[in-house]
PDB file of C-alpha atoms in Angstrom:
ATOM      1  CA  UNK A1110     178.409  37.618  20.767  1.00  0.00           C
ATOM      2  CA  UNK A1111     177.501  34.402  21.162  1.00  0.00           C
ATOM      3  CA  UNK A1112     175.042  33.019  24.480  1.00  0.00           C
ATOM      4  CA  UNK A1113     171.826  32.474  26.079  1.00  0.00           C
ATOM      5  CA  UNK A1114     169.473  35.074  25.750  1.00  0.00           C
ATOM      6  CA  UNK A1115     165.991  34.925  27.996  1.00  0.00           C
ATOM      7  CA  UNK A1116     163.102  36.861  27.902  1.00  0.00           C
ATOM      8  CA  UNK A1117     161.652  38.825  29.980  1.00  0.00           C
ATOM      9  CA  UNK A1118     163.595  39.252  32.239  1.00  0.00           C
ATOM     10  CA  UNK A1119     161.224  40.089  35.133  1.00  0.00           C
ATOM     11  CA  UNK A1120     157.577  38.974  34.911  1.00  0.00           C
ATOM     12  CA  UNK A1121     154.364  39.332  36.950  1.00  0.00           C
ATOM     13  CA  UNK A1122     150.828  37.245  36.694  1.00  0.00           C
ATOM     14  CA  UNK A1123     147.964  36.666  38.288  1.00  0.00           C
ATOM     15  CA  UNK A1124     146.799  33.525  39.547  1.00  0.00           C
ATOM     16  CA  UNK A1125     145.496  31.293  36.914  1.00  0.00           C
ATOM     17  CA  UNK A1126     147.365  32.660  34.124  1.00  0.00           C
ATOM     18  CA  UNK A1127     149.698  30.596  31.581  1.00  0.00           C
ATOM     19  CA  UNK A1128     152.784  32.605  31.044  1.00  0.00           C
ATOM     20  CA  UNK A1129     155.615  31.822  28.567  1.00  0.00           C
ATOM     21  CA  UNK A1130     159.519  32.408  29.136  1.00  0.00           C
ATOM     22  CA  UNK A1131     161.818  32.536  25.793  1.00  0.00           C
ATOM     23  CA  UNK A1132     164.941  30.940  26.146  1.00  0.00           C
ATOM     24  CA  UNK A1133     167.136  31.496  22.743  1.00  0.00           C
ATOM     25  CA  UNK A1134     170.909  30.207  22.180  1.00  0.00           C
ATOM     26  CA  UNK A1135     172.983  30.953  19.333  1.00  0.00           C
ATOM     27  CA  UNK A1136     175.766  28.600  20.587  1.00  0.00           C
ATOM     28  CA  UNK A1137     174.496  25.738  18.410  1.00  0.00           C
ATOM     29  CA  UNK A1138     174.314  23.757  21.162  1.00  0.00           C
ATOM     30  CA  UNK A1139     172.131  20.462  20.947  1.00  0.00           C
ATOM     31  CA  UNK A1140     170.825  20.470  24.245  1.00  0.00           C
ATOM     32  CA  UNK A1141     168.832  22.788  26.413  1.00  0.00           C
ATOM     33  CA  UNK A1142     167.638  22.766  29.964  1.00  0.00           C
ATOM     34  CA  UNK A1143     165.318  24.556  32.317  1.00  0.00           C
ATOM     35  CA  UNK A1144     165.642  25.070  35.600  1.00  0.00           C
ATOM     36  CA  UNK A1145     164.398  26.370  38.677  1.00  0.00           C
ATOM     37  CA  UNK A1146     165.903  28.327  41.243  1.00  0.00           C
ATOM     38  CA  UNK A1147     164.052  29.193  44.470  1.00  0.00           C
ATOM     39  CA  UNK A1148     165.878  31.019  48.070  1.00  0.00           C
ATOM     40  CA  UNK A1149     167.951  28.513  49.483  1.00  0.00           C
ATOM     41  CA  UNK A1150     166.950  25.444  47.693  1.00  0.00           C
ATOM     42  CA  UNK A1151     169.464  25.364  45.067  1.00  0.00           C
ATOM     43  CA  UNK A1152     168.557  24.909  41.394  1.00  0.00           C
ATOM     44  CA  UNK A1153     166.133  21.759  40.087  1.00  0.00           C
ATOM     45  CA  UNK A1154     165.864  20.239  36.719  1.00  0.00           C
ATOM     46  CA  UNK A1155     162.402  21.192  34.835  1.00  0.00           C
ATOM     47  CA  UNK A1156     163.326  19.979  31.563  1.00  0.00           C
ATOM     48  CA  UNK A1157     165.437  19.297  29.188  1.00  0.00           C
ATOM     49  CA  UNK A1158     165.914  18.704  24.938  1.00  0.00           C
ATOM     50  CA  UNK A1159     168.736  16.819  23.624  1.00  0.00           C
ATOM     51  CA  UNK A1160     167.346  17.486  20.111  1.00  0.00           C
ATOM     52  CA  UNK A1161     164.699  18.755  18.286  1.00  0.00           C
ATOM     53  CA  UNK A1162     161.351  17.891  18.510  1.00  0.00           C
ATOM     54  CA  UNK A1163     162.293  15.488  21.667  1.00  0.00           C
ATOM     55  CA  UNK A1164     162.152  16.639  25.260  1.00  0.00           C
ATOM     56  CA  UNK A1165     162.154  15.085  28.628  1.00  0.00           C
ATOM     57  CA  UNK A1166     160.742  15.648  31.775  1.00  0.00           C
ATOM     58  CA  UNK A1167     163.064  16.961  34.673  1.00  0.00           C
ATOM     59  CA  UNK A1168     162.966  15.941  38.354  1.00  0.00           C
ATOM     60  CA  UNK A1169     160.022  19.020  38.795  1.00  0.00           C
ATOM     61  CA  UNK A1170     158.120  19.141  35.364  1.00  0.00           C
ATOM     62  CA  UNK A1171     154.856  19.399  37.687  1.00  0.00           C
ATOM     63  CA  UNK A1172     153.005  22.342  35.761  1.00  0.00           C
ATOM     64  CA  UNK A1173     155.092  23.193  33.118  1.00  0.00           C
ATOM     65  CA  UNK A1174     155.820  22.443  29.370  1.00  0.00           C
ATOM     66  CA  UNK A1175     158.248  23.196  26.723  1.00  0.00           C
ATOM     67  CA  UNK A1176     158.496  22.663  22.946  1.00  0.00           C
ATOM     68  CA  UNK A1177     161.700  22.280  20.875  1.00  0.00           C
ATOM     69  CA  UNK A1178     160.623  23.545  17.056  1.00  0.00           C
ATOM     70  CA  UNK A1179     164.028  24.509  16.925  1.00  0.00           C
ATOM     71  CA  UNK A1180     166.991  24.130  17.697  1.00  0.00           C
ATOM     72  CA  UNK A1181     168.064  27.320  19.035  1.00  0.00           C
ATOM     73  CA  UNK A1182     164.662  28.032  21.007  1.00  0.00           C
ATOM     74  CA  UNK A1183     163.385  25.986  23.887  1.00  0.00           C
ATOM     75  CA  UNK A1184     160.246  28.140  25.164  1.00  0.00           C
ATOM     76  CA  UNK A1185     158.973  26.875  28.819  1.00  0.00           C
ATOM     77  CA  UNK A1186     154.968  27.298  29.737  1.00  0.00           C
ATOM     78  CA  UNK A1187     154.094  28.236  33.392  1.00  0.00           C
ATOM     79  CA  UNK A1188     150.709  26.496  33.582  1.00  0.00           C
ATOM     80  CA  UNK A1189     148.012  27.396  35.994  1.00  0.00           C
ATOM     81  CA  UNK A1190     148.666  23.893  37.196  1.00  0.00           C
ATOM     82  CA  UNK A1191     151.860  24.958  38.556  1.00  0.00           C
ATOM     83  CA  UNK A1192     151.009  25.356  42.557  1.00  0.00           C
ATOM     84  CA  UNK A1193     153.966  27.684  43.327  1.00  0.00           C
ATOM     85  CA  UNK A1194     155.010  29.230  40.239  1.00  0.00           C
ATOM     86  CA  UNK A1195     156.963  31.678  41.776  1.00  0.00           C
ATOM     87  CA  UNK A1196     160.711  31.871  41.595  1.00  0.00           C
ATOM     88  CA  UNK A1197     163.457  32.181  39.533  1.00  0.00           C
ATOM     89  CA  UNK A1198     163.952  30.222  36.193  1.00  0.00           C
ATOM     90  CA  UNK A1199     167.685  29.805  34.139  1.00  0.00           C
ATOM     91  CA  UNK A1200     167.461  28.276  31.096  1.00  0.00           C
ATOM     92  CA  UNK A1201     171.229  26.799  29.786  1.00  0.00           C
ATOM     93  CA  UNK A1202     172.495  24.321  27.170  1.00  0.00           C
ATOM     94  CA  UNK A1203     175.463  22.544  25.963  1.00  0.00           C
ATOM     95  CA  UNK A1204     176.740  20.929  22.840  1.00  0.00           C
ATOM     96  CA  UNK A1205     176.690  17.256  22.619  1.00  0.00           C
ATOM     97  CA  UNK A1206     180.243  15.431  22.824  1.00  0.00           C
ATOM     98  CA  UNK A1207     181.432  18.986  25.049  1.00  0.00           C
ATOM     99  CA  UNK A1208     182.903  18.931  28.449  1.00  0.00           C
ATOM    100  CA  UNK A1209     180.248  16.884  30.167  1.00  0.00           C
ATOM    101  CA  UNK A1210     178.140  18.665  32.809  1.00  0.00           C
ATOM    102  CA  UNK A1211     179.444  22.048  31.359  1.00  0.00           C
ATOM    103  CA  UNK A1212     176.042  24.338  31.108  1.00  0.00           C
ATOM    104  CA  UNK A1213     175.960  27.412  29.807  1.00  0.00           C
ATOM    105  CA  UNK A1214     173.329  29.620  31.563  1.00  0.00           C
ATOM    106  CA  UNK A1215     171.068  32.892  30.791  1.00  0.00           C
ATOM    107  CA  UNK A1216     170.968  35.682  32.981  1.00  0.00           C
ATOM    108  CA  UNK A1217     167.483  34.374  34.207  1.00  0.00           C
ATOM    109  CA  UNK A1218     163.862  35.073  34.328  1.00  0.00           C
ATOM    110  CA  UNK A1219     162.359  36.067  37.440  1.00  0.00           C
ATOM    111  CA  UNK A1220     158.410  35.290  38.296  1.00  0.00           C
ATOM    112  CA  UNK A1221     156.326  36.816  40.681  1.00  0.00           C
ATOM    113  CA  UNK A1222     152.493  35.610  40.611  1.00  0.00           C
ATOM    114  CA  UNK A1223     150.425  38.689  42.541  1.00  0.00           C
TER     115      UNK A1223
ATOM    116  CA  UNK B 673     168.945   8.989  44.611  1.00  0.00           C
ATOM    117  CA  UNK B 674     171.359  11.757  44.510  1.00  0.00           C
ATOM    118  CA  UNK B 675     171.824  14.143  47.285  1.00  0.00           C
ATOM    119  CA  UNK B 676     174.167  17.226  47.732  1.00  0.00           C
ATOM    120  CA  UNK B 677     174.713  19.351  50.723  1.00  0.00           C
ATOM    121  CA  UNK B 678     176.357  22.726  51.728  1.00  0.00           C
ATOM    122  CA  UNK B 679     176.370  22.928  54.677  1.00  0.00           C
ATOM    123  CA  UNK B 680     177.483  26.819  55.039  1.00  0.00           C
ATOM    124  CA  UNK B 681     174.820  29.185  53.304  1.00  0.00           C
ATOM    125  CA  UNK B 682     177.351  32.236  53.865  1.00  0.00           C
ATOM    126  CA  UNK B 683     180.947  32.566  54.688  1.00  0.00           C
ATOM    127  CA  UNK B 684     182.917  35.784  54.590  1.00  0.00           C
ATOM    128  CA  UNK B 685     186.382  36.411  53.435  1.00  0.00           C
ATOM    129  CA  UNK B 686     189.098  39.189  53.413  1.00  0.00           C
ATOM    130  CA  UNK B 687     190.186  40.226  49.692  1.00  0.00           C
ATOM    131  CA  UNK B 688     193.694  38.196  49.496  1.00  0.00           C
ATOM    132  CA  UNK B 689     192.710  35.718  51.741  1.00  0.00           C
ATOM    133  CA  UNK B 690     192.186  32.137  51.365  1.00  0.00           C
ATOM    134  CA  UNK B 691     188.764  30.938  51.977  1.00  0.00           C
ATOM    135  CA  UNK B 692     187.154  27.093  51.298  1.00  0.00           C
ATOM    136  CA  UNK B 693     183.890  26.116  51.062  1.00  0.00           C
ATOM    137  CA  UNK B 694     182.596  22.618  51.721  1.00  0.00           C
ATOM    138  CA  UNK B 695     180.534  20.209  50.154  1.00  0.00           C
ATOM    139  CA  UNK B 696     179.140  16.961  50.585  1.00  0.00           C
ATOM    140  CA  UNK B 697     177.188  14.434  48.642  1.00  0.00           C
ATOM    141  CA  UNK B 698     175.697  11.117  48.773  1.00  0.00           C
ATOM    142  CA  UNK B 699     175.417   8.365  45.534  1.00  0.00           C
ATOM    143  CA  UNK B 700     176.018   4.415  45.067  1.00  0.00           C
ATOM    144  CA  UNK B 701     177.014   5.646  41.430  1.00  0.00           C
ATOM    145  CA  UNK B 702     180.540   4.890  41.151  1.00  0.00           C
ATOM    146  CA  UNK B 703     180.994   6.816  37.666  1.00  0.00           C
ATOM    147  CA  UNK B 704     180.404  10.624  37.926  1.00  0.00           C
ATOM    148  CA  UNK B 705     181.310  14.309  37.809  1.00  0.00           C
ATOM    149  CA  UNK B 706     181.739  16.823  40.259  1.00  0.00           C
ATOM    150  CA  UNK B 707     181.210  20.349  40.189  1.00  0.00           C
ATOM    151  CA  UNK B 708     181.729  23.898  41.484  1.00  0.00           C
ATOM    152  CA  UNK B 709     179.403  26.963  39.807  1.00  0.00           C
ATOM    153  CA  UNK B 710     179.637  30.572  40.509  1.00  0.00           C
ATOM    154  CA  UNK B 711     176.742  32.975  40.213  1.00  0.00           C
ATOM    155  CA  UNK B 712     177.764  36.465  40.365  1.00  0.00           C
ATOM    156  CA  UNK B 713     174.944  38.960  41.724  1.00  0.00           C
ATOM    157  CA  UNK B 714     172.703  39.447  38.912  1.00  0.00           C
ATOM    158  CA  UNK B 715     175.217  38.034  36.192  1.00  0.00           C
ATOM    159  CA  UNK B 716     175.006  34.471  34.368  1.00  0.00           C
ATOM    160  CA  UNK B 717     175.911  31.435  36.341  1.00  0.00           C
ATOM    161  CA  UNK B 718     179.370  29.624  35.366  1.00  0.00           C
ATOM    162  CA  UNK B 719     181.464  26.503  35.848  1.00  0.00           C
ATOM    163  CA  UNK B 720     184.546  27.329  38.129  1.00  0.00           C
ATOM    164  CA  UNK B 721     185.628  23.737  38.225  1.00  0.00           C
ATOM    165  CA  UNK B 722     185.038  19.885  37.685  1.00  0.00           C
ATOM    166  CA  UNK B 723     186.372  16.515  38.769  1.00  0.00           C
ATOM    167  CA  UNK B 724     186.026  13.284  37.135  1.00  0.00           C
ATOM    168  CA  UNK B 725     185.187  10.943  40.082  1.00  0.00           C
ATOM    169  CA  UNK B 726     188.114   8.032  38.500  1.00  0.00           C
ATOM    170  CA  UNK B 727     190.425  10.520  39.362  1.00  0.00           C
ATOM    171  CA  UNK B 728     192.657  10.792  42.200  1.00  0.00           C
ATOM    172  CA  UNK B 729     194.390  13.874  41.322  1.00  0.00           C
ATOM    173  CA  UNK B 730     192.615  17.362  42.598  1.00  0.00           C
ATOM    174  CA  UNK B 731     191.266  19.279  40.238  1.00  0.00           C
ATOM    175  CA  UNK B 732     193.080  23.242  39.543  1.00  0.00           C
ATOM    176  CA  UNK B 733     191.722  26.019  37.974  1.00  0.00           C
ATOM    177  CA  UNK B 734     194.284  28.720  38.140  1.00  0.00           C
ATOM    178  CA  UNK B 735     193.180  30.209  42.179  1.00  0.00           C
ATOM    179  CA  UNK B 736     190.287  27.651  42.433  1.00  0.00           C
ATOM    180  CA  UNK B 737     190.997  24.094  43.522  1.00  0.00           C
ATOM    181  CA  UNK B 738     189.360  21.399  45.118  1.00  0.00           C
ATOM    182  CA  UNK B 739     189.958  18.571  47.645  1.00  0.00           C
ATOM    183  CA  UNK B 740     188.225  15.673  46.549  1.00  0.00           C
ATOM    184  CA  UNK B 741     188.088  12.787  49.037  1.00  0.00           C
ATOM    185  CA  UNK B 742     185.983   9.640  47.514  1.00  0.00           C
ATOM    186  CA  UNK B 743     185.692   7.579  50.228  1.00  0.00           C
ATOM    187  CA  UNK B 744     184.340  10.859  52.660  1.00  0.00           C
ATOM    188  CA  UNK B 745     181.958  11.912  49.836  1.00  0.00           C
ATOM    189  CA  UNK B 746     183.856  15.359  50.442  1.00  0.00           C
ATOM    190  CA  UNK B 747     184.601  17.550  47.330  1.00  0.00           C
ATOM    191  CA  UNK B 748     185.619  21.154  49.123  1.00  0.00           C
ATOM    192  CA  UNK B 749     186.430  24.383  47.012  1.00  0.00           C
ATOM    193  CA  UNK B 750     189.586  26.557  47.924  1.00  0.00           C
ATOM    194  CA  UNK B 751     189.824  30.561  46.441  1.00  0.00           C
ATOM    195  CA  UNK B 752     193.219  31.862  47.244  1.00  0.00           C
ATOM    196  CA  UNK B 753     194.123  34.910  47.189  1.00  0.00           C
ATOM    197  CA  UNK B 754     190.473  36.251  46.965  1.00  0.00           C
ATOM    198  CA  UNK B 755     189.629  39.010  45.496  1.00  0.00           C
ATOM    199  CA  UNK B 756     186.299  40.943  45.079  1.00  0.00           C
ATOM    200  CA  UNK B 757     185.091  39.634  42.008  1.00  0.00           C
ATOM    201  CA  UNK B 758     184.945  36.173  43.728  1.00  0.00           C
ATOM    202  CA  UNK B 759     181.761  37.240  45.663  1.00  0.00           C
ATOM    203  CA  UNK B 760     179.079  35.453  44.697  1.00  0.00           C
ATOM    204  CA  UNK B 761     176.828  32.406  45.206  1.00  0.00           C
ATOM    205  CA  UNK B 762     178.834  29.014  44.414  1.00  0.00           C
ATOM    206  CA  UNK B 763     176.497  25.983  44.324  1.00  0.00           C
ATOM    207  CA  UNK B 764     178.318  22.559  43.961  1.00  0.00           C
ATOM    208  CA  UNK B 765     176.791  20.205  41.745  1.00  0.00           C
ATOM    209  CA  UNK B 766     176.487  16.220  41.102  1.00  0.00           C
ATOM    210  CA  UNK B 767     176.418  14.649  37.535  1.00  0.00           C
ATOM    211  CA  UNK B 768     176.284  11.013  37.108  1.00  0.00           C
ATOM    212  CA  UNK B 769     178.378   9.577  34.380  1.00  0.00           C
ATOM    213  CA  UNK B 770     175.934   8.960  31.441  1.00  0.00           C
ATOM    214  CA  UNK B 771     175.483   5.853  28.566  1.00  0.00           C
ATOM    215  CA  UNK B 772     176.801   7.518  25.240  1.00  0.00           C
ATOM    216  CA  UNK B 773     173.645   9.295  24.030  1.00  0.00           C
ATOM    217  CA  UNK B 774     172.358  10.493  27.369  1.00  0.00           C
ATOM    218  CA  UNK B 775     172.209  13.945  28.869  1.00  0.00           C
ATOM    219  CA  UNK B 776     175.070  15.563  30.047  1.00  0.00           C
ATOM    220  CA  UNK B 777     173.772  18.197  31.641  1.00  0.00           C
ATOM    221  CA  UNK B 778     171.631  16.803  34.550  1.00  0.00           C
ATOM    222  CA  UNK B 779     172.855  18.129  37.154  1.00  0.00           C
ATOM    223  CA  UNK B 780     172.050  17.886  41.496  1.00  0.00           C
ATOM    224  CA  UNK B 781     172.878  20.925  42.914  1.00  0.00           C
ATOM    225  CA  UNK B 782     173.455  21.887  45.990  1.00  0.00           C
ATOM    226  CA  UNK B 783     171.645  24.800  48.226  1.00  0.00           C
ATOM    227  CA  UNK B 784     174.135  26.855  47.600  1.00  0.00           C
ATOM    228  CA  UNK B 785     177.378  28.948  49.416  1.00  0.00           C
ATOM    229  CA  UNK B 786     176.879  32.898  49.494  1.00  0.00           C
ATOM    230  CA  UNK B 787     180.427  34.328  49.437  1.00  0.00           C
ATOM    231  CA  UNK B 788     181.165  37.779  50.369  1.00  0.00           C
ATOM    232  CA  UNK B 789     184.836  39.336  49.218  1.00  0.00           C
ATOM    233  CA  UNK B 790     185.379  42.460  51.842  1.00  0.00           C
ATOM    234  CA  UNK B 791     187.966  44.860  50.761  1.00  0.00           C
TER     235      UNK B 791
END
């Protein structure tokens, strides 16, 4: 079946640690997204890749980073940097020239730093 | 900037009912998008229904519709005839209209709605 698949789906670190969250889509969609969803603040726009090898910075891209190598992957870093990593991260996409505004989302990956 | 606000964080509804959840949001953008997602406990989040701003005519998505007032900045959601399956957190969203080229998928959402269907 076709979708959004991220990995894992629950994660722990330690303070100071880099972690990684896969986000893979076999839609074929052109554009991916990350964002963040923390307890009664909605979700916020990390970042996002209308294509490969190109990515822009979201309204919170404090801390993190992403590559694009491919089209259907759009990994997202957790830096150290990042002062309250903790929360809840949905990665989505969407083809170009859809239904604007149309996201498809993962199931999520949830962070806890201990 | 953008700003979106719900101002209920959790309503209740009996299963058949008829429930609506509000929204408000603030923009000088006179172009845009308006939406209503659904995230089901621990399932992935989905659009439930969009409006094109240039449009006068409510949008209707089979027992999901919306009152859209422009000039109020209003863009409620009505379920009718709920039923359990509706529960879940709806979050509406903001999307300005884009140049071709740009990104159609950066959206302002809102805190969110937590809807609970009792039987």
């Amino acid at each position: 079946d076709g979708g959004i698949t991220q990995s894992p789906k629950y994660l722990f670190r330690k303070e100071g640690q880099n972690v990684t969250l896969s986000c893979e889509q076999n839609l074929n969609h052109d554009a991916m997204y990350w964002y963040r969803q923390d307890p009664g603040q909605g979700l916020r726009l990390i970042y996002y890749s209308q294509i490969v090898n190109d990515f822009q910075k979201g309204d919170i891209a404090e801390g993190y980073s992403v590559s694009r190598e491919k089209k259907e992957s759009f990994p997202l870093t957790v830096t150290s940097a990042q002062k309250n990593p903790t929360a809840f991260y949905l990665c989505a996409s969407n083809r170009a020239g859809g239904i604007a505004g149309e996201l498809f989302f993962g199931e999520g990956s949830r962070l806890t730093v201990l | 900037a953008q700003t979106v606000t719900q101002s209920q964080p959790e309503m209740s509804v009996q299963e058949a009912e008829t429930v609506t959840l509000s929204c408000t949001y603030d923009t000088s953008e006179s172009n845009y998008y308006l939406f209503w997602y659904k995230q089901p406990p621990s399932r992935q989040m989905i659009l439930v229904i969009r409006q094109e701003a240039y449009k006068q005519q409510n949008a209707t998505e089979n027992r999901f519709s919306v009152n859209f007032q422009k000039a109020a900045k209003s863009f409620s959601l009505k379920i009718s005839d709920s039923q359990l399956g509706d529960t879940a957190m709806y979050f509406c969203a903001f999307m300005k209209q884009m140049n071709y080229g740009g990104s159609q998928g950066n959206l302002i959402f809102g805190k969110g709605t937590k809807l609970s269907v009792k039987p």
